[in-house]
Amino acid sequence: MNINSLSNRYEDCDCEGYFNGQYIAGLRRSFRLSRKEKQNNQIEAKQTEQADTLELLTYEEVTKYQQQPGEKQRLIVLIGSLGAKLNELKQKVVSENPQEYGVAVPHTTRSKKIHEKEGVEYNFVSKQSFETDVQQNKFVEHGEYKENLYGTSLEAIRSVMAKNKVCLVDVVPDAVKHLRTPEFKPYVIFVKPLIAEKKKSVPTSPTSEEISAPLQDEEQQEIINSAVFIEEQYGHLIDTVLVKEDFQSACNQLKIVLEKLSKDSFWVPVSWVRL
């Protein structure tokens, strides 16, 4: 599945939803497509997802692995349910310690805006160049929005790791399997919002808040469903689950996990460490 997460890192709004009819964790609200307009696409996408995830899970031999001094840093892969806002977490961690952490700069075919700098917000490339890279499987994930192409390349990840920094990327869950190689030794973190149970009350009179409640309930259910789907279909690829109660606590949890990675040992496939 080549559809790109285009999570919050693409453009400048804050939302989550669907992209080209497929579920995308962390996608900004302005990217969200009308359910009625895209109903057929979503049905097709769901069938594709189900086919993609019907993989035979076989036993994978594992061993304890601890990163050694001077060894290349492991890739940190964030996946999330709706509402996870992965990009905010990622950018916060990097901004607090840019010497140790970095993010892969995405590619795009759209025109550069006045305030943007090449290689900072994006790597700006031609459509022909982008499509050539797609054919050569140089992207972890990619997609299209408003006739512009966006994607995260393997080279963008490698460039961060070459600086001996910990590279953080957020991708759609299906892209994780393409990163599970000895080169990246990915540590996969699943981020999901904490869903608080609502207290039931009998309304005395209808209010605007009560009128909008069904929509809020529906959105909450979508978050729950997306989290359940990811855990059921991709749980075997997840190393740890981070429950996001609020932004700051989630940042703190993420930093604790990152600190442990360089000190503790973890189970990894034998093929990742076998000489």
Tab-separated table of C-alpha atoms in Angstrom:
chain	number	residue	atom	x	y	z
A	1	MET	CA	0.000	0.000	0.000
A	2	ASN	CA	1.689	3.249	-1.172
A	3	ILE	CA	-0.680	5.831	0.278
A	4	ASN	CA	1.172	8.445	2.299
A	5	SER	CA	0.272	9.384	5.842
A	6	LEU	CA	0.961	13.041	5.094
A	7	SER	CA	0.525	13.456	8.827
A	8	ASN	CA	0.537	16.900	10.377
A	9	ARG	CA	3.974	17.588	8.863
A	10	TYR	CA	2.261	18.446	5.557
A	11	GLU	CA	0.914	21.973	5.336
A	12	ASP	CA	-0.141	23.983	8.350
A	13	CYS	CA	-3.487	22.992	9.816
A	14	ASP	CA	-4.432	20.658	12.629
A	15	CYS	CA	-6.688	17.704	12.009
A	16	GLU	CA	-7.035	14.022	11.392
A	17	GLY	CA	-9.073	11.955	8.995
A	18	TYR	CA	-8.979	10.380	5.561
A	19	PHE	CA	-6.768	10.917	2.549
A	20	ASN	CA	-7.812	9.646	-0.893
A	21	GLY	CA	-10.459	7.559	0.841
A	22	GLN	CA	-8.047	5.742	3.125
A	23	TYR	CA	-7.632	6.081	6.869
A	24	ILE	CA	-4.672	8.281	7.692
A	25	ALA	CA	-3.539	8.759	11.287
A	26	GLY	CA	-2.831	12.358	12.185
A	27	LEU	CA	-3.998	13.853	8.895
A	28	ARG	CA	-5.011	17.513	9.166
A	29	ARG	CA	-8.722	18.357	9.174
A	30	SER	CA	-8.501	20.373	5.942
A	31	PHE	CA	-7.361	17.188	4.205
A	32	ARG	CA	-10.425	15.302	5.335
A	33	LEU	CA	-12.654	14.292	2.467
A	34	SER	CA	-16.414	14.152	2.496
A	35	ARG	CA	-17.609	10.715	3.535
A	36	LYS	CA	-20.504	10.887	1.102
A	37	GLU	CA	-18.313	11.967	-1.808
A	38	LYS	CA	-15.690	9.332	-1.038
A	39	GLN	CA	-17.885	6.476	0.152
A	40	ASN	CA	-16.979	4.218	-2.764
A	41	ASN	CA	-13.273	4.974	-2.413
A	42	GLN	CA	-13.397	4.162	1.291
A	43	ILE	CA	-15.063	0.819	0.620
A	44	GLU	CA	-12.384	-0.025	-1.945
A	45	ALA	CA	-9.664	1.158	0.433
A	46	LYS	CA	-11.053	-0.953	3.266
A	47	GLN	CA	-11.048	-4.015	1.043
A	48	THR	CA	-7.439	-3.269	0.068
A	49	GLU	CA	-6.453	-2.829	3.714
A	50	GLN	CA	-8.071	-6.104	4.639
A	51	ALA	CA	-6.253	-7.874	1.816
A	52	ASP	CA	-2.952	-6.280	2.807
A	53	THR	CA	-3.326	-7.274	6.441
A	54	LEU	CA	-4.300	-10.872	5.764
A	55	GLU	CA	-0.670	-11.883	5.962
A	56	LEU	CA	0.370	-15.201	7.418
A	57	LEU	CA	2.036	-14.459	10.747
A	58	THR	CA	4.902	-16.881	11.215
A	59	TYR	CA	7.285	-17.340	14.113
A	60	GLU	CA	10.171	-14.881	14.040
A	61	GLU	CA	13.303	-15.771	15.964
A	62	VAL	CA	14.314	-12.933	18.277
A	63	THR	CA	17.235	-12.037	20.491
A	64	LYS	CA	18.136	-9.390	23.041
A	65	TYR	CA	19.828	-6.358	21.523
A	66	GLN	CA	21.492	-3.383	23.193
A	67	GLN	CA	22.869	-0.489	21.212
A	68	GLN	CA	26.650	-0.225	21.504
A	69	PRO	CA	28.712	2.997	21.703
A	70	GLY	CA	29.467	4.304	18.224
A	71	GLU	CA	26.731	2.192	16.651
A	72	LYS	CA	24.184	3.818	14.358
A	73	GLN	CA	21.059	5.015	16.178
A	74	ARG	CA	17.835	3.043	15.810
A	75	LEU	CA	15.012	4.568	13.793
A	76	ILE	CA	12.025	5.700	15.883
A	77	VAL	CA	8.751	5.051	14.084
A	78	LEU	CA	5.560	6.641	15.384
A	79	ILE	CA	2.167	5.349	14.329
A	80	GLY	CA	-1.085	6.587	15.784
A	81	SER	CA	-4.837	6.417	15.859
A	82	LEU	CA	-7.022	9.358	14.917
A	83	GLY	CA	-6.339	12.275	17.240
A	84	ALA	CA	-2.798	11.189	18.095
A	85	LYS	CA	-1.220	14.342	16.587
A	86	LEU	CA	2.092	12.622	16.029
A	87	ASN	CA	3.795	15.545	14.330
A	88	GLU	CA	3.354	17.803	17.358
A	89	LEU	CA	4.991	15.203	19.598
A	90	LYS	CA	7.801	14.641	17.144
A	91	GLN	CA	8.553	18.330	16.632
A	92	LYS	CA	8.451	19.051	20.368
A	93	VAL	CA	11.047	16.389	21.155
A	94	VAL	CA	13.330	17.558	18.339
A	95	SER	CA	13.032	21.253	19.222
A	96	GLU	CA	14.084	20.548	22.810
A	97	ASN	CA	17.175	18.588	21.769
A	98	PRO	CA	18.068	19.219	18.088
A	99	GLN	CA	21.611	17.942	18.615
A	100	GLU	CA	20.361	14.457	19.457
A	101	TYR	CA	17.110	14.131	17.495
A	102	GLY	CA	16.035	14.927	13.948
A	103	VAL	CA	13.156	14.436	11.523
A	104	ALA	CA	13.171	13.296	7.919
A	105	VAL	CA	12.409	16.267	5.650
A	106	PRO	CA	9.618	15.248	3.239
A	107	HIS	CA	9.613	15.752	-0.537
A	108	THR	CA	6.933	17.653	-2.438
A	109	THR	CA	6.216	18.780	-5.982
A	110	ARG	CA	4.334	21.913	-4.950
A	111	SER	CA	5.847	25.377	-5.363
A	112	LYS	CA	7.970	26.772	-2.576
A	113	LYS	CA	6.329	29.510	-0.511
A	114	ILE	CA	8.136	32.784	0.202
A	115	HIS	CA	8.975	31.946	3.824
A	116	GLU	CA	10.145	28.400	3.083
A	117	LYS	CA	13.712	27.210	2.633
A	118	GLU	CA	14.858	24.272	0.551
A	119	GLY	CA	15.601	21.261	2.717
A	120	VAL	CA	14.032	22.760	5.843
A	121	GLU	CA	10.256	22.446	5.517
A	122	TYR	CA	10.475	20.308	2.370
A	123	ASN	CA	12.744	19.040	-0.357
A	124	PHE	CA	11.161	20.672	-3.412
A	125	VAL	CA	11.401	18.514	-6.537
A	126	SER	CA	9.819	18.263	-9.977
A	127	LYS	CA	6.922	15.926	-10.613
A	128	GLN	CA	9.051	13.915	-13.031
A	129	SER	CA	11.798	13.492	-10.438
A	130	PHE	CA	9.262	12.501	-7.775
A	131	GLU	CA	7.567	9.929	-9.999
A	132	THR	CA	10.935	8.454	-10.972
A	133	ASP	CA	11.783	8.026	-7.296
A	134	VAL	CA	8.418	6.344	-6.730
A	135	GLN	CA	9.130	3.849	-9.509
A	136	GLN	CA	12.517	3.142	-7.953
A	137	ASN	CA	10.917	2.503	-4.536
A	138	LYS	CA	12.774	5.361	-2.872
A	139	PHE	CA	9.806	6.425	-0.740
A	140	VAL	CA	8.635	4.882	2.502
A	141	GLU	CA	5.212	6.336	1.740
A	142	HIS	CA	3.779	8.910	-0.640
A	143	GLY	CA	0.500	10.460	-1.717
A	144	GLU	CA	-1.220	13.285	-3.541
A	145	TYR	CA	-3.106	16.317	-2.254
A	146	LYS	CA	-4.526	19.083	-4.453
A	147	GLU	CA	-2.550	17.770	-7.432
A	148	ASN	CA	0.736	18.006	-5.517
A	149	LEU	CA	2.763	14.958	-4.521
A	150	TYR	CA	4.205	14.474	-1.036
A	151	GLY	CA	6.378	11.734	0.372
A	152	THR	CA	8.972	10.627	2.899
A	153	SER	CA	12.064	9.129	1.300
A	154	LEU	CA	14.494	6.555	2.610
A	155	GLU	CA	17.353	8.956	1.861
A	156	ALA	CA	15.762	11.644	4.050
A	157	ILE	CA	15.815	9.157	6.922
A	158	ARG	CA	19.378	8.086	6.169
A	159	SER	CA	20.602	11.685	6.066
A	160	VAL	CA	19.449	12.214	9.667
A	161	MET	CA	20.955	8.948	10.860
A	162	ALA	CA	24.242	9.756	9.092
A	163	LYS	CA	24.613	12.700	11.488
A	164	ASN	CA	24.449	10.190	14.358
A	165	LYS	CA	21.071	11.572	15.383
A	166	VAL	CA	17.978	9.631	16.359
A	167	CYS	CA	15.557	10.009	13.448
A	168	LEU	CA	11.853	10.229	14.269
A	169	VAL	CA	9.295	9.508	11.559
A	170	ASP	CA	5.531	9.092	11.651
A	171	VAL	CA	3.996	6.866	9.018
A	172	VAL	CA	0.837	4.951	8.253
A	173	PRO	CA	0.936	1.551	9.986
A	174	ASP	CA	1.243	-0.361	6.732
A	175	ALA	CA	4.566	1.379	5.970
A	176	VAL	CA	6.207	-0.088	9.082
A	177	LYS	CA	6.921	-3.440	7.458
A	178	HIS	CA	9.011	-1.702	4.776
A	179	LEU	CA	11.247	-0.205	7.471
A	180	ARG	CA	11.837	-3.432	9.404
A	181	THR	CA	15.380	-4.014	8.163
A	182	PRO	CA	18.788	-4.460	9.842
A	183	GLU	CA	19.732	-1.029	8.504
A	184	PHE	CA	17.058	0.834	10.479
A	185	LYS	CA	16.281	-1.552	13.347
A	186	PRO	CA	13.055	0.425	13.915
A	187	TYR	CA	11.516	0.843	17.345
A	188	VAL	CA	7.780	1.241	16.775
A	189	ILE	CA	5.709	3.364	19.145
A	190	PHE	CA	1.925	3.330	18.892
A	191	VAL	CA	0.343	6.546	20.180
A	192	LYS	CA	-3.342	6.646	21.026
A	193	PRO	CA	-5.387	9.291	22.875
A	194	LEU	CA	-6.882	8.482	26.254
A	195	ILE	CA	-10.648	8.273	25.847
A	196	ALA	CA	-12.398	9.434	28.993
A	197	GLU	CA	-15.808	7.941	29.707
A	198	LYS	CA	-18.576	10.519	29.526
A	199	LYS	CA	-20.923	10.876	32.463
A	200	LYS	CA	-24.517	10.346	31.465
A	201	SER	CA	-26.969	13.057	32.432
A	202	VAL	CA	-30.577	13.821	31.617
A	203	PRO	CA	-30.791	17.172	29.779
A	204	THR	CA	-33.490	19.549	30.980
A	205	SER	CA	-33.569	21.516	27.751
A	206	PRO	CA	-31.738	21.265	24.424
A	207	THR	CA	-28.618	23.392	24.053
A	208	SER	CA	-26.107	23.879	21.276
A	209	GLU	CA	-23.659	21.634	23.146
A	210	GLU	CA	-26.221	18.851	23.431
A	211	ILE	CA	-27.143	19.167	19.778
A	212	SER	CA	-23.504	18.678	18.784
A	213	ALA	CA	-23.013	15.753	21.197
A	214	PRO	CA	-23.827	13.025	18.625
A	215	LEU	CA	-21.029	14.318	16.364
A	216	GLN	CA	-18.605	14.346	19.288
A	217	ASP	CA	-19.635	10.805	20.181
A	218	GLU	CA	-19.154	9.762	16.565
A	219	GLU	CA	-15.675	11.278	16.426
A	220	GLN	CA	-14.800	9.612	19.719
A	221	GLN	CA	-15.965	6.272	18.357
A	222	GLU	CA	-13.841	6.800	15.240
A	223	ILE	CA	-10.792	7.307	17.447
A	224	ILE	CA	-11.579	4.132	19.388
A	225	ASN	CA	-12.187	2.147	16.205
A	226	SER	CA	-8.961	3.318	14.583
A	227	ALA	CA	-6.966	2.409	17.713
A	228	VAL	CA	-8.557	-1.049	17.876
A	229	PHE	CA	-7.908	-1.623	14.180
A	230	ILE	CA	-4.218	-0.727	14.480
A	231	GLU	CA	-3.697	-2.903	17.560
A	232	GLU	CA	-5.463	-5.866	15.946
A	233	GLN	CA	-3.771	-5.636	12.560
A	234	TYR	CA	-0.332	-4.288	13.465
A	235	GLY	CA	0.108	-5.209	17.118
A	236	HIS	CA	2.848	-7.715	16.268
A	237	LEU	CA	4.951	-4.849	14.860
A	238	ILE	CA	4.524	-2.512	17.847
A	239	ASP	CA	7.233	-2.290	20.508
A	240	THR	CA	5.430	-0.041	22.967
A	241	VAL	CA	2.094	1.738	23.370
A	242	LEU	CA	1.952	5.349	24.508
A	243	VAL	CA	-1.430	6.476	25.860
A	244	LYS	CA	-1.723	10.212	25.328
A	245	GLU	CA	-3.650	11.789	28.201
A	246	ASP	CA	-2.482	15.279	27.264
A	247	PHE	CA	0.269	16.765	25.116
A	248	GLN	CA	2.855	17.375	27.837
A	249	SER	CA	2.456	13.986	29.487
A	250	ALA	CA	2.761	12.329	26.082
A	251	CYS	CA	5.985	14.255	25.409
A	252	ASN	CA	7.368	13.170	28.761
A	253	GLN	CA	6.460	9.535	28.099
A	254	LEU	CA	8.072	9.671	24.673
A	255	LYS	CA	11.293	11.169	26.039
A	256	ILE	CA	11.490	8.448	28.704
A	257	VAL	CA	11.148	5.755	26.034
A	258	LEU	CA	13.839	7.388	23.894
A	259	GLU	CA	16.239	7.625	26.829
A	260	LYS	CA	15.771	3.931	27.641
A	261	LEU	CA	16.569	2.917	24.079
A	262	SER	CA	20.217	3.877	24.427
A	263	LYS	CA	20.589	2.171	27.823
A	264	ASP	CA	18.395	-0.922	27.960
A	265	SER	CA	18.255	-4.079	25.858
A	266	PHE	CA	15.248	-4.982	23.726
A	267	TRP	CA	13.979	-7.950	21.760
A	268	VAL	CA	14.637	-7.703	18.020
A	269	PRO	CA	14.618	-10.183	15.121
A	270	VAL	CA	17.803	-12.241	15.031
A	271	SER	CA	18.297	-11.213	11.395
A	272	TRP	CA	18.868	-7.621	12.523
A	273	VAL	CA	21.971	-8.435	14.526
A	274	ARG	CA	23.328	-11.582	12.891
A	275	LEU	CA	26.710	-10.934	11.244
